[in-house]
Every structure is written in C-alpha cells, then in structure tokens.
XYZ file of C-alpha atoms in Angstrom:
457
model
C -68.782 -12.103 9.002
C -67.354 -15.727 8.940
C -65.648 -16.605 11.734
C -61.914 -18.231 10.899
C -63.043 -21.562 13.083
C -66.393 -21.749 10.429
C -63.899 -20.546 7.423
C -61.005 -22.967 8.624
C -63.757 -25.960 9.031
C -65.328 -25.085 5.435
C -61.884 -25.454 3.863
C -60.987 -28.291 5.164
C -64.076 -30.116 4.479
C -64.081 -29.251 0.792
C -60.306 -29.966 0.593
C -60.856 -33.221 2.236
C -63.881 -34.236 0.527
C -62.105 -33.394 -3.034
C -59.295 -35.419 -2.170
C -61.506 -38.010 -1.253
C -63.513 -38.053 -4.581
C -60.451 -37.306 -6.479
C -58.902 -40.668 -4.393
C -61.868 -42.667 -5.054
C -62.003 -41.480 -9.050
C -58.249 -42.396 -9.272
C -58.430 -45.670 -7.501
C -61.549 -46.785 -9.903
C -59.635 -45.621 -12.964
C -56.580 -47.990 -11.590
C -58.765 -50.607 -10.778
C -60.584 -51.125 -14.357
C -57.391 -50.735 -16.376
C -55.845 -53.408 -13.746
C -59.019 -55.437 -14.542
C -59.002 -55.038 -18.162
C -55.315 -55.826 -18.634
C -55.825 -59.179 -16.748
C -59.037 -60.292 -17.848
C -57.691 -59.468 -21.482
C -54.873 -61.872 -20.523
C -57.062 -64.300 -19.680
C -59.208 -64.194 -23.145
C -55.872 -64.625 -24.526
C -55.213 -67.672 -22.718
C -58.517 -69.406 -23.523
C -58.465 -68.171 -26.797
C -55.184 -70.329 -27.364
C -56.349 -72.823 -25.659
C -59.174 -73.108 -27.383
C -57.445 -73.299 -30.821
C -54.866 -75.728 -29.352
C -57.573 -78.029 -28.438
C -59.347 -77.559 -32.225
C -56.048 -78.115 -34.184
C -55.275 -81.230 -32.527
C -58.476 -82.794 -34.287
C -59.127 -84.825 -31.306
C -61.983 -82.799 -29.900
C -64.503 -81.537 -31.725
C -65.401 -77.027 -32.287
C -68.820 -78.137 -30.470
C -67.261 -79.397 -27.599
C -64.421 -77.361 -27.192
C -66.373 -74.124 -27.037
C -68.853 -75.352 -24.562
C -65.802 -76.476 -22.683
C -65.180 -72.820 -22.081
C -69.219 -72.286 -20.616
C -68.327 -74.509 -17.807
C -64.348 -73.683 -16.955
C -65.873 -69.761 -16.774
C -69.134 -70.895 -15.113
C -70.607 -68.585 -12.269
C -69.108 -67.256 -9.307
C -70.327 -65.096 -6.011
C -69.841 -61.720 -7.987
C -70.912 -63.179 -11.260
C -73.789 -65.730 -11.087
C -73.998 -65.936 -14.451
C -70.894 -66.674 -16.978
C -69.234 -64.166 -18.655
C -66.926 -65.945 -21.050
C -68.591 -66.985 -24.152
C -66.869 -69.156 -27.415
C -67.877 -69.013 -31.120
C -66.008 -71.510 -33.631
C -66.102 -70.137 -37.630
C -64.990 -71.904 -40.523
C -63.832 -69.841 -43.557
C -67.197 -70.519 -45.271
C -68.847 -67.895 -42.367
C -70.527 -71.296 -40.819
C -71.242 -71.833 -37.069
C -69.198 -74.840 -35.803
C -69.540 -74.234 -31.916
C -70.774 -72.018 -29.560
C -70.616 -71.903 -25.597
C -73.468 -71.433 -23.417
C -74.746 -67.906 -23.231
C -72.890 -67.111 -26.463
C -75.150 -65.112 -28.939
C -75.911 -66.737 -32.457
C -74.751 -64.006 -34.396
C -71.201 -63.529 -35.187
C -69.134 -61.533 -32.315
C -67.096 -59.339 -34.807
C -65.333 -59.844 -38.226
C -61.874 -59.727 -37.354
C -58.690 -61.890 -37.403
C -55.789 -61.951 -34.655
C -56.305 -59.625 -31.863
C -58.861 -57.792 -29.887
C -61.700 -55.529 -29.982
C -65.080 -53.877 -28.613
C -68.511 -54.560 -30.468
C -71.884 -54.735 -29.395
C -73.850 -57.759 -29.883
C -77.447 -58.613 -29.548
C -77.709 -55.531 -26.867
C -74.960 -56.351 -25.279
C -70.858 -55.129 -25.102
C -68.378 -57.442 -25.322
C -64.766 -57.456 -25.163
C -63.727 -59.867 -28.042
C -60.226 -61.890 -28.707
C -60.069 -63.520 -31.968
C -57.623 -66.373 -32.511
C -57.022 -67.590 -36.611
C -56.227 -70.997 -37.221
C -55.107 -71.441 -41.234
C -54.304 -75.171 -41.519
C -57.565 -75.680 -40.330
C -59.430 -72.722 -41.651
C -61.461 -71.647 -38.850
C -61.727 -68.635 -36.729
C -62.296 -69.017 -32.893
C -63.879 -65.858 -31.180
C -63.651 -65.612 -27.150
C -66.042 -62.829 -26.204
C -66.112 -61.307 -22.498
C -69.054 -59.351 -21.316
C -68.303 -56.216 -20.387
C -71.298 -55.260 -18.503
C -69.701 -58.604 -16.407
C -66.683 -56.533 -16.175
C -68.534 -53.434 -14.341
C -70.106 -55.269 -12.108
C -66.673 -56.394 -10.954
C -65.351 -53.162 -10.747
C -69.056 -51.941 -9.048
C -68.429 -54.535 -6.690
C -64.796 -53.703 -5.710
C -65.774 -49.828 -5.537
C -68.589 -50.472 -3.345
C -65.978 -52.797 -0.562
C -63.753 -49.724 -1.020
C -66.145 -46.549 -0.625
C -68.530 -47.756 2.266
C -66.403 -48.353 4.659
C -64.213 -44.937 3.985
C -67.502 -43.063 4.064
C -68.299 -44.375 7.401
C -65.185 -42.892 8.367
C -66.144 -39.437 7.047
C -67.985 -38.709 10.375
C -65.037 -39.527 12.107
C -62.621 -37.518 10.023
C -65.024 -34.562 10.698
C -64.859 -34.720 14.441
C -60.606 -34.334 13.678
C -60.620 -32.032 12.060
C -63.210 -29.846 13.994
C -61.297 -30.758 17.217
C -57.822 -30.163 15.765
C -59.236 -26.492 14.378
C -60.347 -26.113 17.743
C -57.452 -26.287 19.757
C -55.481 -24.512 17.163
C -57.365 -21.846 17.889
C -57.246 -21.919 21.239
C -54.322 -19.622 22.006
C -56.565 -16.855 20.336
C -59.262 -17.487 22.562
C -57.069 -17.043 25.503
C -55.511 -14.157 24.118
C -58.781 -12.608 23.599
C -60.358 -13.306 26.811
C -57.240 -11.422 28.609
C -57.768 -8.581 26.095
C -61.429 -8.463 27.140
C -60.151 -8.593 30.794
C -58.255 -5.540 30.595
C -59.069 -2.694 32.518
C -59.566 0.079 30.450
C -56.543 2.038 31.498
C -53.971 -1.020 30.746
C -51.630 -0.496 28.127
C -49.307 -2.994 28.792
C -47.692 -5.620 26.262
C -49.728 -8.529 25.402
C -47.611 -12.005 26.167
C -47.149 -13.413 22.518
C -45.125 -16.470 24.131
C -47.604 -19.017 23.799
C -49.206 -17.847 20.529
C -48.708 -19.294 16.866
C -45.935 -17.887 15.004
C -48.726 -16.997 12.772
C -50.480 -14.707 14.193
C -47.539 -13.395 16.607
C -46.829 -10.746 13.971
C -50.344 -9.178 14.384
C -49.978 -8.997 18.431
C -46.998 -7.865 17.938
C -48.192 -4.726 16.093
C -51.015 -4.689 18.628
C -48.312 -3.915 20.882
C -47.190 -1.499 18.474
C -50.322 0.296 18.807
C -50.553 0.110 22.974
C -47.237 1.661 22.976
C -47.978 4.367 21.051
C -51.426 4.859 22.528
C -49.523 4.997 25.835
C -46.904 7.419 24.556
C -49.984 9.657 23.138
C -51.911 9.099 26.251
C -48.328 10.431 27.778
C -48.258 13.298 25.638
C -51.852 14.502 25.975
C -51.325 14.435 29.833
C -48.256 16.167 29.537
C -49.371 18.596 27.074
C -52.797 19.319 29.176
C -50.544 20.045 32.580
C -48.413 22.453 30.715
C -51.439 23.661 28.804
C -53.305 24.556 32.146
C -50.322 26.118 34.012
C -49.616 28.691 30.383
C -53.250 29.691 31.002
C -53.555 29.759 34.322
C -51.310 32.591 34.576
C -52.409 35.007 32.194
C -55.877 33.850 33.677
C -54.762 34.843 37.339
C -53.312 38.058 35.919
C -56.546 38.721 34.396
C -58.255 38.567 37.857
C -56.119 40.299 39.716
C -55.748 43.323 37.017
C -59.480 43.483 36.803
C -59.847 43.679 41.032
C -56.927 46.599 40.377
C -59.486 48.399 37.898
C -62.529 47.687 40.180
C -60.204 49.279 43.127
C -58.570 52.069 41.625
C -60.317 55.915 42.481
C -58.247 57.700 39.435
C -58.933 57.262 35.710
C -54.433 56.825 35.254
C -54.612 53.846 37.826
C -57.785 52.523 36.218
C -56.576 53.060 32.419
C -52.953 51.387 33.207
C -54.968 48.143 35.095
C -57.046 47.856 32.056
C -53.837 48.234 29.803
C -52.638 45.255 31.303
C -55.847 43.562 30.960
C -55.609 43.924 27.630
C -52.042 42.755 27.626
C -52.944 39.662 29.003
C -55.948 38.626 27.154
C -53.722 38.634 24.071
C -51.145 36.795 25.540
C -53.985 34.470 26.565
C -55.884 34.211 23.293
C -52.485 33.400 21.784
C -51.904 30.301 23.698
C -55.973 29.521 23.087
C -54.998 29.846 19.384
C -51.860 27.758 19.291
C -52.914 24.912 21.932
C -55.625 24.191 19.193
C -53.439 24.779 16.392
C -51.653 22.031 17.657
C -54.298 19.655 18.495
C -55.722 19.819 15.156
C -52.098 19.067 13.638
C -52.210 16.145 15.979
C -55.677 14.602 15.037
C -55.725 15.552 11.013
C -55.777 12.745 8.698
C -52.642 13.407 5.904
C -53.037 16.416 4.188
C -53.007 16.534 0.286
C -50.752 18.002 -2.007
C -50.927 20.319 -4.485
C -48.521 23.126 -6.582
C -47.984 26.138 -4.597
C -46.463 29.320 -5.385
C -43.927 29.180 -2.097
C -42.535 33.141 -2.838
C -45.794 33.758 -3.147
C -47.047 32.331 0.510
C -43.899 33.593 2.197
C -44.847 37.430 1.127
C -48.545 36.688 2.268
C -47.552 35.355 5.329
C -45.125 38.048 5.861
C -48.154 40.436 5.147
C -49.998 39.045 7.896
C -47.309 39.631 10.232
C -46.834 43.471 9.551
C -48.523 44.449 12.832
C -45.164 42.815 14.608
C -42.940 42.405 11.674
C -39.218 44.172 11.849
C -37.056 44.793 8.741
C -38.440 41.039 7.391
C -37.279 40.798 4.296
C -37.890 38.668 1.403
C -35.081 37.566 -1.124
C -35.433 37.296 -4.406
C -34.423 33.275 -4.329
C -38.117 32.568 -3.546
C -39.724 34.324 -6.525
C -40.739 31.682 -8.720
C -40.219 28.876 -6.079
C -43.259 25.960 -6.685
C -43.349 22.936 -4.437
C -45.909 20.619 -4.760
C -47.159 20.677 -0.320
C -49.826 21.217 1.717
C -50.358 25.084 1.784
C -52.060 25.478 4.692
C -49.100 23.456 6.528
C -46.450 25.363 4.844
C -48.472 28.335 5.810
C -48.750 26.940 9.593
C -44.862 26.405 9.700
C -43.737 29.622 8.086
C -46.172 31.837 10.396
C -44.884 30.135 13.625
C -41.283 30.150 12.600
C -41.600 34.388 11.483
C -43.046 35.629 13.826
C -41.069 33.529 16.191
C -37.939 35.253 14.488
C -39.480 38.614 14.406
C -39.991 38.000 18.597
C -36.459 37.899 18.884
C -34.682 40.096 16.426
C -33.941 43.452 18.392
C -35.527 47.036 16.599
C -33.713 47.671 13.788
C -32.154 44.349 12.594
C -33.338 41.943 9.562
C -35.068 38.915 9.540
C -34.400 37.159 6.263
C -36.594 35.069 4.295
C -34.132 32.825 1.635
C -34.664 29.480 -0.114
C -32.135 26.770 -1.153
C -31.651 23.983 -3.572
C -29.321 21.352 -2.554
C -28.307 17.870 -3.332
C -31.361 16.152 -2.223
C -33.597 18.716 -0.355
C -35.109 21.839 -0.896
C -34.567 24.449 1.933
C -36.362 27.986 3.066
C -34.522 29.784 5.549
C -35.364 31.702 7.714
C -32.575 34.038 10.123
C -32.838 36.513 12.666
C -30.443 38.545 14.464
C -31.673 37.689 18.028
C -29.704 35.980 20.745
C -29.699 33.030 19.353
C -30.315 29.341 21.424
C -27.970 28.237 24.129
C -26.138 24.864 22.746
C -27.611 22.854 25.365
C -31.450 24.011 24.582
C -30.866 23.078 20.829
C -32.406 19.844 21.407
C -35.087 20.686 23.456
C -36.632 23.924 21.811
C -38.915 22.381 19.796
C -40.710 20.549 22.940
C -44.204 21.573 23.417
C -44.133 24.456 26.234
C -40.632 24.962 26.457
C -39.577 28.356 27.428
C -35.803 28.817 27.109
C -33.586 31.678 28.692
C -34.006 33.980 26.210
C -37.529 33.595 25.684
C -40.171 36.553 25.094
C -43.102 37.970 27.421
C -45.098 36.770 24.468
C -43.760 33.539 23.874
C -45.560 30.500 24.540
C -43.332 27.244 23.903
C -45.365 26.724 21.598
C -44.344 28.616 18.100
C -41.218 25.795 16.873
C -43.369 22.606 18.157
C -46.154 23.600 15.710
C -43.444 24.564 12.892
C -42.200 21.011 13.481
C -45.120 19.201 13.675
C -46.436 21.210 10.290
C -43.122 19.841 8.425
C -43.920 16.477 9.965
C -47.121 15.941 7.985
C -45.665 16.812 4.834
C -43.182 14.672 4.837
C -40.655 17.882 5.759
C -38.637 18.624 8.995
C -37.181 21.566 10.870
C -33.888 22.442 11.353
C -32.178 24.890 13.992
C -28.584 25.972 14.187
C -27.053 29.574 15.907
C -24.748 31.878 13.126
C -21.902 32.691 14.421
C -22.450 36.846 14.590
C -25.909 35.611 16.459
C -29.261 34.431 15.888
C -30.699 31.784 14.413
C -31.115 29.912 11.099
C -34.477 27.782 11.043
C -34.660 25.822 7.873
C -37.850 24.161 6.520
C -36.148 21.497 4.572
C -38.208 18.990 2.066
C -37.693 16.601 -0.607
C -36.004 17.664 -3.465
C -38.848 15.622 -5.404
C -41.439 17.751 -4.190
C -39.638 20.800 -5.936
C -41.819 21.668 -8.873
C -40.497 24.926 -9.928
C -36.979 26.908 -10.763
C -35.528 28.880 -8.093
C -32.479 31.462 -8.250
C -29.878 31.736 -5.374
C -30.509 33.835 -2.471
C -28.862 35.649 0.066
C -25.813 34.168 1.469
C -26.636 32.892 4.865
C -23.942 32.115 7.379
C-alpha cells in the first residue's frame, strides 16, 4: 500500500512538473508570436525603405538591396544574416539582390506577406509593389534564423528553472513532511497506549482534515469502553444468576448423598432437578444474548407473522395458560428476520405466561397504525411497578414481582431482538392489571393485510 507521504510527494511532482511544461510550452508559444509580430514589423520597415530608396532614382536596385546585407549583417545569436533583398522589374528580370539572397525568385506575390520555401530553405517574405516604376521589391527573412532566436531565448529561460527543480523537490518533500507530522505524533501516542486505555485521543493540534476521522476514533473508544462496561457488567451478574442455582445444586446433592429414606432422597433430587432447569435456562439465555450481541445484521425476508406466533405459542404449551391467539394475526406478512421475531416473541410469551395467574388469558393481537405495525402481547399478571418501567428491560434485572423462574433476562433479549430489525419494545401496565408488551416496527416492513383484533386496553 502507498503511503499518503509517497502518494502526496507523487502528486505534487506530476502537478508541478505539468505546470512547469505547460509554463514553459505557453511562454514559447508567447515568445514566437511576440517574435514574429516584431520581426514582421521590421520586414515592413525595410521593405519601405527599400522602395523609398528605389523610387527616388538616386540609388540604384543593385545597391539598395545589398544595402540591406550589411544594415542586417550578423550578430552574437545570428552570425550569419538573416535579412535578404530581391529587386524585380515587371519583365520577371533580376535587378538586385542582397548577400545571401537566393537567385531564384522568393514568391510571386504583390503587397503583403507570406511563407514559401526557397532553395531548401523557409522564409518569411514581405513584398512591397512599386507601379510608377514597375518593379517589385521582395524582403525575405529566414525563418530557420527565427528559431534559433526563439531556441536561444528558451534555452536562457529553461536551464536555469530546471536547476531549480532539485530545489523545488526538497520543498515540497519537506513541506509534505511536516504536514504530516501531527499524524506521526498522533500515531506514536496511539502505539504508546497501554492496551487497557480507552481514553479520548487529543485532536487539538491535528489538521482540521483529518480531525473528523479521530474524532470517530473516539467514537469507537467510547463505545468499546461502554461494551467493555457492559461485558463486565453482564459477566458479574452472569456469575452471581449461576452461582446460585450452582450452590443449590451442591448442597441438594450432599442432602441426597445424606438422606437414609427414599422420601428425603426423592424430594432432594426433586429439587435437583428444579434447579438444573432453572440453571440451564440462564445457560440458554446468557448465550442467546451474546449471540444477539456479536451477529452481523440479519436479513430480511416475507414471513407469515400469524403463522410464527401459533408456532411459537406451540412451543410454549408445556407452560402456556389460556394463550390465545386473535384472529388479527391471520394473514399478517412482514418482511423481518424470523428467527429474531421468533427470539422476541418466545421471550416476551413465555415471560407473560410466567406471570398471568391459573386461569387468566394471555392475548396474542396485532395492530396497524399510522406509521408502525404493532403485535401485542397482554397478560393478566401484576403488572410492573411505575418506577421499574424503565429499568425492566436491563440485563439481570429482577423486579418485585418477579418469578422463581425468572432470570432478568427474558425482556433484554426481546429488546435487543427488535433492535436488530430495526423494531423496538414497548411496555405499559392496563389499568385492570398486567401488562401490554408491544413489538412495534415500521409500517414499511408490513407486507401483508391484517384484520383488527381484540380490543386491548
């Protein structure tokens, strides 16, 4: 994997170095046109000249056009001359030429300018008519003169700016270095943590850039440190609800071991028996809610819910009481988890059935309102004291009114079923007594009709 110094450095070097070609490319194009624009001035100028000398009559096309050889004669950049003169009468005869000027005719044109390529060579041409007299004067400039000027003027602009290139380097890779260095820091006192440290990381001194990732960092310490809270927590109370049926065990099994009549020896065993339930209950949910803890998001898919509630209830009938199923949740269809549907209904039914006395009804209903999709479930137990409302659906709570084979554990599993599905759980006393648990969940999850149920108060 590239690191960001190495990815930083690379993009900097190719953005600098394409700004630098691009600079050079522009600066080349500006220079020729600037160079063309005032050399072409300058043909212009001789060219007039020239045919102001000529129409005078005083000086004659011979020496007039060598007169431009020698005022455009060699300088440091251009030994040679570059500015060459041919004089043409109407009849297509030669009257003068300058030095270095080619015998053959520049190009057949009037007024004005133009490229042509003579004897090998380019040239930039002005021609300059002169009626009265009825010649043609043709200034030529050589345009191979012309790149070497611009060659020249590149080369005094490009060497020295390379030899800076080195130097722009070592800028750049010490500017990307102490950018950086806040990062190193802040990853040297990350490696210097002791394993056990959960603290905050201090963002103060860090880029604004990157303060949003340490700052969910933090995010994640927190909540490893209120899950490292929780675990703790839920192993203490985990230990102490096995512990007891555990010392019960021992002590009813010494009872057995002790007792000289079969009655003495049949009850101790009884209880035995009594207790490893009680104990392989706990065993059961502890995990049940360790794997709801650890799974990954469970996926959806249509489920018949009057169909699970019945099967559920079916697995119940061992314990169940007068449960009873309306008719609201035949042809309910909710597109959920079933197995954490199933894990929330199971909890909160036979968590009802626990409570409701011999005799009374536990009711199974469903609901459609405005924007959620509700089954209820109600007992006729003794309800939840108001001030235990909120804290019922701890892990290992045990209210008043709580049952030999209650755990604490029943309602935190419910809850933290509805959880991954995007559900929640809701508790409230009726007023003749007991309680109404709702499994409530998005009404866009409902994927089937559903009739109305049993009034619930």
């Amino acid at each position: 994997m590239i690191s960001i110094r190495r990815r930083l450095l690379g993009i900097l070097a190719l953005a600098t170095g394409f700004v630098w070609l691009c600079g050079v490319g522009w600066i080349g194009f500006q220079t020729r046109g600037e160079l063309d624009r005032m050399l072409d001035a300058r043909l212009g100028e001789v060219g007039r000249m020239v045919a102001s000398m000529v129409r005078s009559g005083d000086i004659d096309p011979m020496v007039a056009a060598r007169a431009v050889s020698q005022a455009s004669g060699g300088t440091e950049l251009l030994p040679r001359p570059f500015i060459s003169c041919q004089i043409w009468d109407a009849q297509g005869r030669l009257l003068g030429r300058s030095g270095g000027a080619p015998d053959q005719e520049f190009a057949s044109i009037g007024n004005g300018f133009t490229d042509t390529v003579v004897g090998g060579h380019a040239w930039r041409v002005f021609g300059v008519v002169d009626e009265t007299r009825g010649i043609r004067i043709l200034i030529g400039d050589d345009l191979d003169a012309r790149q070497d000027i611009v060659r020249q003027i590149m080369l005094g602009l490009i060497v020295p700016a390379a030899l800076l290139l080195p130097l722009l380097a070592g800028l750049i890779w010490w500017s990307v270095s102490l950018g950086l260095r806040p990062l190193r820091v802040a990853t040297a006192a990350l490696r210097g943590r002791a394993p056990g440290d959960l603290a905050p990381l201090p963002t103060s001194s860090l880029p604004d850039e990157v303060r949003p990732m340490f700052a969910a960092l933090d995010e994640l310490l927190e909540k490893l440190a209120e899950a490292r809270a929780q675990e703790q927590t839920f192993t203490a109370f985990a230990a102490h609800e096995l512990r007891t049926p555990i010392a019960g065990l021992k002590l009813q099994a010494q009872v057995a071991l002790a007792s000289r009549d079969e009655a003495g020896r049949q009850a101790a065993l009884k209880q035995i028996m009594i207790a490893v339930d009680r104990t392989s209950a706990v065993v059961n949910q502890v995990l049940e809610l360790a794997r709801l803890d650890g799974q990954a998001p469970p996926p959806e898919q249509p489920v018949d819910a009057g169909g699970l509630v019945h099967e559920t209830a079916r697995r119940l009938e061992p314990i169940q009481c007068g449960l009873t199923v309306t008719r609201a949740l035949e042809g309910l269809a909710l597109r959920i988890n079933p197995e954490m549907l199933s894990v929330a209904l199971r909890n909160l039914m036979e968590n009802a059935v626990l409570q409701t006395p011999a005799g009374a009804e536990v009711v199974c209903d469903a609901e459609i309102r405005a924007r959620e999709v509700a089954i209820v479930i109600a007992d006729r137990g003794p309800g939840i004291p108001a001030d235990e409302l909120e804290h019922v659906r701890k892990r290992f709570f045990r209210g008043r009114h709580r049952t030999p084979r209650g755990s604490g554990l029943g309602l935190a599993i419910a809850e933290a079923a509805m959880r991954r599905v995007g559900g929640r759980l809701s508790l409230r006393n009726r007023p003749e007594g007991g309680v109404i648990a709702e499994l409530l969940l998005p009404a866009s999850q409902l994927s089937g009709p559903v009739s109305r149920g049993a009034e619930l108060a």
